[in-house]
Amino acid sequence: MDYFLRGRDAAAERIATDGKRWAETVLRREDMRLYVWRLLLEYARVMDDNRDRLAFVQDWID
């Protein structure tokens, strides 16, 4: 941890800049919105009192 605490501000700034550039290139806003939507749907399913009976339609067909 000492490596990051003493005089490595330039390296930290470079890491942050590179990470931001990567995120702006790879992560699209639509993908993040879809991820959050699916996360909320799954959370609602897990918290539902009838969760043992809940499934996707395809799960019941197979």
Backbone as XML, in Angstrom:
<?xml version="1.0"?>
<chain id="A" units="angstrom">
  <residue number="1" name="MET">
    <atom name="N" x="0.825" y="-1.183" z="0.000"/>
    <atom name="CA" x="0.000" y="0.000" z="0.000"/>
    <atom name="C" x="0.873" y="1.252" z="0.000"/>
  </residue>
  <residue number="2" name="ASP">
    <atom name="N" x="2.031" y="1.145" z="0.565"/>
    <atom name="CA" x="2.947" y="2.279" z="0.629"/>
    <atom name="C" x="3.281" y="2.789" z="-0.768"/>
  </residue>
  <residue number="3" name="TYR">
    <atom name="N" x="3.288" y="1.893" z="-1.749"/>
    <atom name="CA" x="3.587" y="2.267" z="-3.132"/>
    <atom name="C" x="2.618" y="3.329" z="-3.636"/>
  </residue>
  <residue number="4" name="PHE">
    <atom name="N" x="1.354" y="3.192" z="-3.276"/>
    <atom name="CA" x="0.333" y="4.112" z="-3.771"/>
    <atom name="C" x="0.212" y="5.389" z="-2.936"/>
  </residue>
  <residue number="5" name="LEU">
    <atom name="N" x="0.802" y="5.407" z="-1.765"/>
    <atom name="CA" x="0.627" y="6.553" z="-0.881"/>
    <atom name="C" x="1.700" y="7.620" z="-1.025"/>
  </residue>
  <residue number="6" name="ARG">
    <atom name="N" x="2.840" y="7.287" z="-1.575"/>
    <atom name="CA" x="3.943" y="8.239" z="-1.585"/>
    <atom name="C" x="4.361" y="8.618" z="-2.996"/>
  </residue>
  <residue number="7" name="GLY">
    <atom name="N" x="4.029" y="9.817" z="-3.400"/>
    <atom name="CA" x="4.542" y="10.399" z="-4.627"/>
    <atom name="C" x="4.205" y="9.679" z="-5.917"/>
  </residue>
  <residue number="8" name="ARG">
    <atom name="N" x="3.093" y="9.016" z="-5.973"/>
    <atom name="CA" x="2.702" y="8.302" z="-7.188"/>
    <atom name="C" x="1.465" y="8.932" z="-7.817"/>
  </residue>
  <residue number="9" name="ASP">
    <atom name="N" x="1.315" y="10.221" z="-7.653"/>
    <atom name="CA" x="0.127" y="10.908" z="-8.174"/>
    <atom name="C" x="0.038" y="10.823" z="-9.690"/>
  </residue>
  <residue number="10" name="ALA">
    <atom name="N" x="1.165" y="10.906" z="-10.368"/>
    <atom name="CA" x="1.154" y="10.834" z="-11.834"/>
    <atom name="C" x="0.685" y="9.460" z="-12.302"/>
  </residue>
  <residue number="11" name="ALA">
    <atom name="N" x="1.160" y="8.410" z="-11.634"/>
    <atom name="CA" x="0.734" y="7.055" z="-11.995"/>
    <atom name="C" x="-0.754" y="6.872" z="-11.708"/>
  </residue>
  <residue number="12" name="ALA">
    <atom name="N" x="-1.219" y="7.393" z="-10.583"/>
    <atom name="CA" x="-2.636" y="7.279" z="-10.236"/>
    <atom name="C" x="-3.504" y="8.021" z="-11.245"/>
  </residue>
  <residue number="13" name="GLU">
    <atom name="N" x="-3.058" y="9.189" z="-11.655"/>
    <atom name="CA" x="-3.823" y="9.953" z="-12.646"/>
    <atom name="C" x="-3.866" y="9.226" z="-13.981"/>
  </residue>
  <residue number="14" name="ARG">
    <atom name="N" x="-2.770" y="8.615" z="-14.363"/>
    <atom name="CA" x="-2.733" y="7.855" z="-15.625"/>
    <atom name="C" x="-3.672" y="6.651" z="-15.565"/>
  </residue>
  <residue number="15" name="ILE">
    <atom name="N" x="-3.661" y="5.941" z="-14.443"/>
    <atom name="CA" x="-4.554" y="4.790" z="-14.279"/>
    <atom name="C" x="-6.010" y="5.245" z="-14.365"/>
  </residue>
  <residue number="16" name="ALA">
    <atom name="N" x="-6.338" y="6.343" z="-13.694"/>
    <atom name="CA" x="-7.711" y="6.854" z="-13.712"/>
    <atom name="C" x="-8.125" y="7.291" z="-15.113"/>
  </residue>
  <residue number="17" name="THR">
    <atom name="N" x="-7.231" y="7.974" z="-15.813"/>
    <atom name="CA" x="-7.533" y="8.439" z="-17.170"/>
    <atom name="C" x="-7.719" y="7.269" z="-18.122"/>
  </residue>
  <residue number="18" name="ASP">
    <atom name="N" x="-6.832" y="6.284" z="-18.029"/>
    <atom name="CA" x="-6.954" y="5.102" z="-18.888"/>
    <atom name="C" x="-8.241" y="4.338" z="-18.596"/>
  </residue>
  <residue number="19" name="GLY">
    <atom name="N" x="-8.597" y="4.214" z="-17.312"/>
    <atom name="CA" x="-9.828" y="3.532" z="-16.941"/>
    <atom name="C" x="-11.058" y="4.254" z="-17.450"/>
  </residue>
  <residue number="20" name="LYS">
    <atom name="N" x="-11.042" y="5.568" z="-17.356"/>
    <atom name="CA" x="-12.173" y="6.354" z="-17.853"/>
    <atom name="C" x="-12.303" y="6.217" z="-19.362"/>
  </residue>
  <residue number="21" name="ARG">
    <atom name="N" x="-11.192" y="6.279" z="-20.057"/>
    <atom name="CA" x="-11.206" y="6.147" z="-21.518"/>
    <atom name="C" x="-11.739" y="4.767" z="-21.918"/>
  </residue>
  <residue number="22" name="TRP">
    <atom name="N" x="-11.300" y="3.725" z="-21.203"/>
    <atom name="CA" x="-11.761" y="2.368" z="-21.498"/>
    <atom name="C" x="-13.275" y="2.257" z="-21.268"/>
  </residue>
  <residue number="23" name="ALA">
    <atom name="N" x="-13.745" y="2.794" z="-20.143"/>
    <atom name="CA" x="-15.170" y="2.708" z="-19.825"/>
    <atom name="C" x="-16.013" y="3.448" z="-20.858"/>
  </residue>
  <residue number="24" name="GLU">
    <atom name="N" x="-15.545" y="4.599" z="-21.302"/>
    <atom name="CA" x="-16.293" y="5.355" z="-22.309"/>
    <atom name="C" x="-16.326" y="4.636" z="-23.649"/>
  </residue>
  <residue number="25" name="THR">
    <atom name="N" x="-15.312" y="3.827" z="-23.927"/>
    <atom name="CA" x="-15.235" y="3.098" z="-25.190"/>
    <atom name="C" x="-16.053" y="1.813" z="-25.156"/>
  </residue>
  <residue number="26" name="VAL">
    <atom name="N" x="-15.980" y="1.083" z="-24.059"/>
    <atom name="CA" x="-16.548" y="-0.264" z="-23.992"/>
    <atom name="C" x="-17.969" y="-0.285" z="-23.428"/>
  </residue>
  <residue number="27" name="LEU">
    <atom name="N" x="-18.222" y="0.482" z="-22.393"/>
    <atom name="CA" x="-19.514" y="0.441" z="-21.724"/>
    <atom name="C" x="-20.471" y="1.439" z="-22.363"/>
  </residue>
  <residue number="28" name="ARG">
    <atom name="N" x="-21.504" y="0.905" z="-22.983"/>
    <atom name="CA" x="-22.498" y="1.780" z="-23.591"/>
    <atom name="C" x="-23.609" y="2.058" z="-22.586"/>
  </residue>
  <residue number="29" name="ARG">
    <atom name="N" x="-24.229" y="3.200" z="-22.707"/>
    <atom name="CA" x="-25.312" y="3.580" z="-21.795"/>
    <atom name="C" x="-26.490" y="2.599" z="-21.902"/>
  </residue>
  <residue number="30" name="GLU">
    <atom name="N" x="-26.792" y="2.153" z="-23.106"/>
    <atom name="CA" x="-27.902" y="1.201" z="-23.288"/>
    <atom name="C" x="-27.631" y="-0.095" z="-22.535"/>
  </residue>
  <residue number="31" name="ASP">
    <atom name="N" x="-26.380" y="-0.555" z="-22.580"/>
    <atom name="CA" x="-26.023" y="-1.792" z="-21.891"/>
    <atom name="C" x="-26.184" y="-1.652" z="-20.380"/>
  </residue>
  <residue number="32" name="MET">
    <atom name="N" x="-25.796" y="-0.517" z="-19.849"/>
    <atom name="CA" x="-25.917" y="-0.297" z="-18.411"/>
    <atom name="C" x="-27.383" y="-0.206" z="-17.992"/>
  </residue>
  <residue number="33" name="ARG">
    <atom name="N" x="-28.207" y="0.428" z="-18.815"/>
    <atom name="CA" x="-29.635" y="0.512" z="-18.507"/>
    <atom name="C" x="-30.271" y="-0.876" z="-18.527"/>
  </residue>
  <residue number="34" name="LEU">
    <atom name="N" x="-29.908" y="-1.683" z="-19.504"/>
    <atom name="CA" x="-30.434" y="-3.039" z="-19.582"/>
    <atom name="C" x="-29.977" y="-3.877" z="-18.393"/>
  </residue>
  <residue number="35" name="TYR">
    <atom name="N" x="-28.717" y="-3.731" z="-18.007"/>
    <atom name="CA" x="-28.195" y="-4.469" z="-16.853"/>
    <atom name="C" x="-28.973" y="-4.115" z="-15.591"/>
  </residue>
  <residue number="36" name="VAL">
    <atom name="N" x="-29.213" y="-2.830" z="-15.358"/>
    <atom name="CA" x="-29.945" y="-2.407" z="-14.161"/>
    <atom name="C" x="-31.383" y="-2.909" z="-14.222"/>
  </residue>
  <residue number="37" name="TRP">
    <atom name="N" x="-32.004" y="-2.868" z="-15.387"/>
    <atom name="CA" x="-33.377" y="-3.367" z="-15.547"/>
    <atom name="C" x="-33.453" y="-4.850" z="-15.192"/>
  </residue>
  <residue number="38" name="ARG">
    <atom name="N" x="-32.523" y="-5.639" z="-15.725"/>
    <atom name="CA" x="-32.533" y="-7.078" z="-15.439"/>
    <atom name="C" x="-32.208" y="-7.355" z="-13.977"/>
  </residue>
  <residue number="39" name="LEU">
    <atom name="N" x="-31.337" y="-6.548" z="-13.393"/>
    <atom name="CA" x="-31.011" y="-6.691" z="-11.976"/>
    <atom name="C" x="-32.238" y="-6.438" z="-11.110"/>
  </residue>
  <residue number="40" name="LEU">
    <atom name="N" x="-32.999" y="-5.401" z="-11.434"/>
    <atom name="CA" x="-34.212" y="-5.103" z="-10.676"/>
    <atom name="C" x="-35.270" y="-6.184" z="-10.853"/>
  </residue>
  <residue number="41" name="LEU">
    <atom name="N" x="-35.403" y="-6.709" z="-12.057"/>
    <atom name="CA" x="-36.351" y="-7.807" z="-12.274"/>
    <atom name="C" x="-35.980" y="-9.033" z="-11.449"/>
  </residue>
  <residue number="42" name="GLU">
    <atom name="N" x="-34.716" y="-9.372" z="-11.433"/>
    <atom name="CA" x="-34.267" y="-10.535" z="-10.660"/>
    <atom name="C" x="-34.442" y="-10.296" z="-9.163"/>
  </residue>
  <residue number="43" name="TYR">
    <atom name="N" x="-34.151" y="-9.092" z="-8.712"/>
    <atom name="CA" x="-34.338" y="-8.761" z="-7.302"/>
    <atom name="C" x="-35.812" y="-8.889" z="-6.916"/>
  </residue>
  <residue number="44" name="ALA">
    <atom name="N" x="-36.699" y="-8.393" z="-7.770"/>
    <atom name="CA" x="-38.132" y="-8.501" z="-7.496"/>
    <atom name="C" x="-38.561" y="-9.961" z="-7.449"/>
  </residue>
  <residue number="45" name="ARG">
    <atom name="N" x="-37.999" y="-10.784" z="-8.328"/>
    <atom name="CA" x="-38.346" y="-12.206" z="-8.332"/>
    <atom name="C" x="-37.882" y="-12.883" z="-7.050"/>
  </residue>
  <residue number="46" name="VAL">
    <atom name="N" x="-36.687" y="-12.585" z="-6.619"/>
    <atom name="CA" x="-36.132" y="-13.210" z="-5.414"/>
    <atom name="C" x="-36.907" y="-12.778" z="-4.171"/>
  </residue>
  <residue number="47" name="MET">
    <atom name="N" x="-37.360" y="-11.546" z="-4.134"/>
    <atom name="CA" x="-38.058" y="-11.029" z="-2.960"/>
    <atom name="C" x="-39.541" y="-11.398" z="-2.938"/>
  </residue>
  <residue number="48" name="ASP">
    <atom name="N" x="-40.084" y="-11.896" z="-4.040"/>
    <atom name="CA" x="-41.500" y="-12.242" z="-4.118"/>
    <atom name="C" x="-41.797" y="-13.447" z="-3.225"/>
  </residue>
  <residue number="49" name="ASP">
    <atom name="N" x="-42.920" y="-13.408" z="-2.528"/>
    <atom name="CA" x="-43.305" y="-14.521" z="-1.660"/>
    <atom name="C" x="-43.616" y="-15.787" z="-2.449"/>
  </residue>
  <residue number="50" name="ASN">
    <atom name="N" x="-44.016" y="-15.654" z="-3.710"/>
    <atom name="CA" x="-44.317" y="-16.808" z="-4.562"/>
    <atom name="C" x="-43.135" y="-17.200" z="-5.437"/>
  </residue>
  <residue number="51" name="ARG">
    <atom name="N" x="-41.918" y="-16.927" z="-5.008"/>
    <atom name="CA" x="-40.739" y="-17.146" z="-5.849"/>
    <atom name="C" x="-40.540" y="-18.610" z="-6.244"/>
  </residue>
  <residue number="52" name="ASP">
    <atom name="N" x="-41.065" y="-19.548" z="-5.463"/>
    <atom name="CA" x="-40.916" y="-20.962" z="-5.823"/>
    <atom name="C" x="-41.716" y="-21.312" z="-7.072"/>
  </residue>
  <residue number="53" name="ARG">
    <atom name="N" x="-42.779" y="-20.579" z="-7.338"/>
    <atom name="CA" x="-43.618" y="-20.849" z="-8.506"/>
    <atom name="C" x="-43.263" y="-19.987" z="-9.700"/>
  </residue>
  <residue number="54" name="LEU">
    <atom name="N" x="-42.396" y="-18.991" z="-9.522"/>
    <atom name="CA" x="-42.033" y="-18.089" z="-10.615"/>
    <atom name="C" x="-40.955" y="-18.720" z="-11.483"/>
  </residue>
  <residue number="55" name="ALA">
    <atom name="N" x="-41.102" y="-18.580" z="-12.781"/>
    <atom name="CA" x="-40.096" y="-19.090" z="-13.716"/>
    <atom name="C" x="-40.349" y="-18.451" z="-15.077"/>
  </residue>
  <residue number="56" name="PHE">
    <atom name="N" x="-39.378" y="-18.585" z="-15.945"/>
    <atom name="CA" x="-39.574" y="-18.174" z="-17.324"/>
    <atom name="C" x="-40.458" y="-19.207" z="-17.999"/>
  </residue>
  <residue number="57" name="VAL">
    <atom name="N" x="-41.202" y="-18.811" z="-19.004"/>
    <atom name="CA" x="-42.112" y="-19.724" z="-19.692"/>
    <atom name="C" x="-41.347" y="-20.923" z="-20.239"/>
  </residue>
  <residue number="58" name="GLN">
    <atom name="N" x="-40.183" y="-20.696" z="-20.802"/>
    <atom name="CA" x="-39.388" y="-21.781" z="-21.376"/>
    <atom name="C" x="-39.010" y="-22.831" z="-20.316"/>
  </residue>
  <residue number="59" name="ASP">
    <atom name="N" x="-38.828" y="-22.413" z="-19.071"/>
    <atom name="CA" x="-38.486" y="-23.353" z="-18.000"/>
    <atom name="C" x="-39.596" y="-24.372" z="-17.774"/>
  </residue>
  <residue number="60" name="TRP">
    <atom name="N" x="-40.844" y="-23.973" z="-17.966"/>
    <atom name="CA" x="-41.959" y="-24.891" z="-17.759"/>
    <atom name="C" x="-42.151" y="-25.829" z="-18.951"/>
  </residue>
  <residue number="61" name="ILE">
    <atom name="N" x="-41.718" y="-25.415" z="-20.130"/>
    <atom name="CA" x="-41.891" y="-26.238" z="-21.327"/>
    <atom name="C" x="-40.895" y="-27.389" z="-21.357"/>
  </residue>
  <residue number="62" name="ASP">
    <atom name="N" x="-39.662" y="-27.123" z="-20.961"/>
    <atom name="CA" x="-38.603" y="-28.156" z="-21.018"/>
    <atom name="C" x="-38.812" y="-29.281" z="-20.054"/>
  </residue>
</chain>
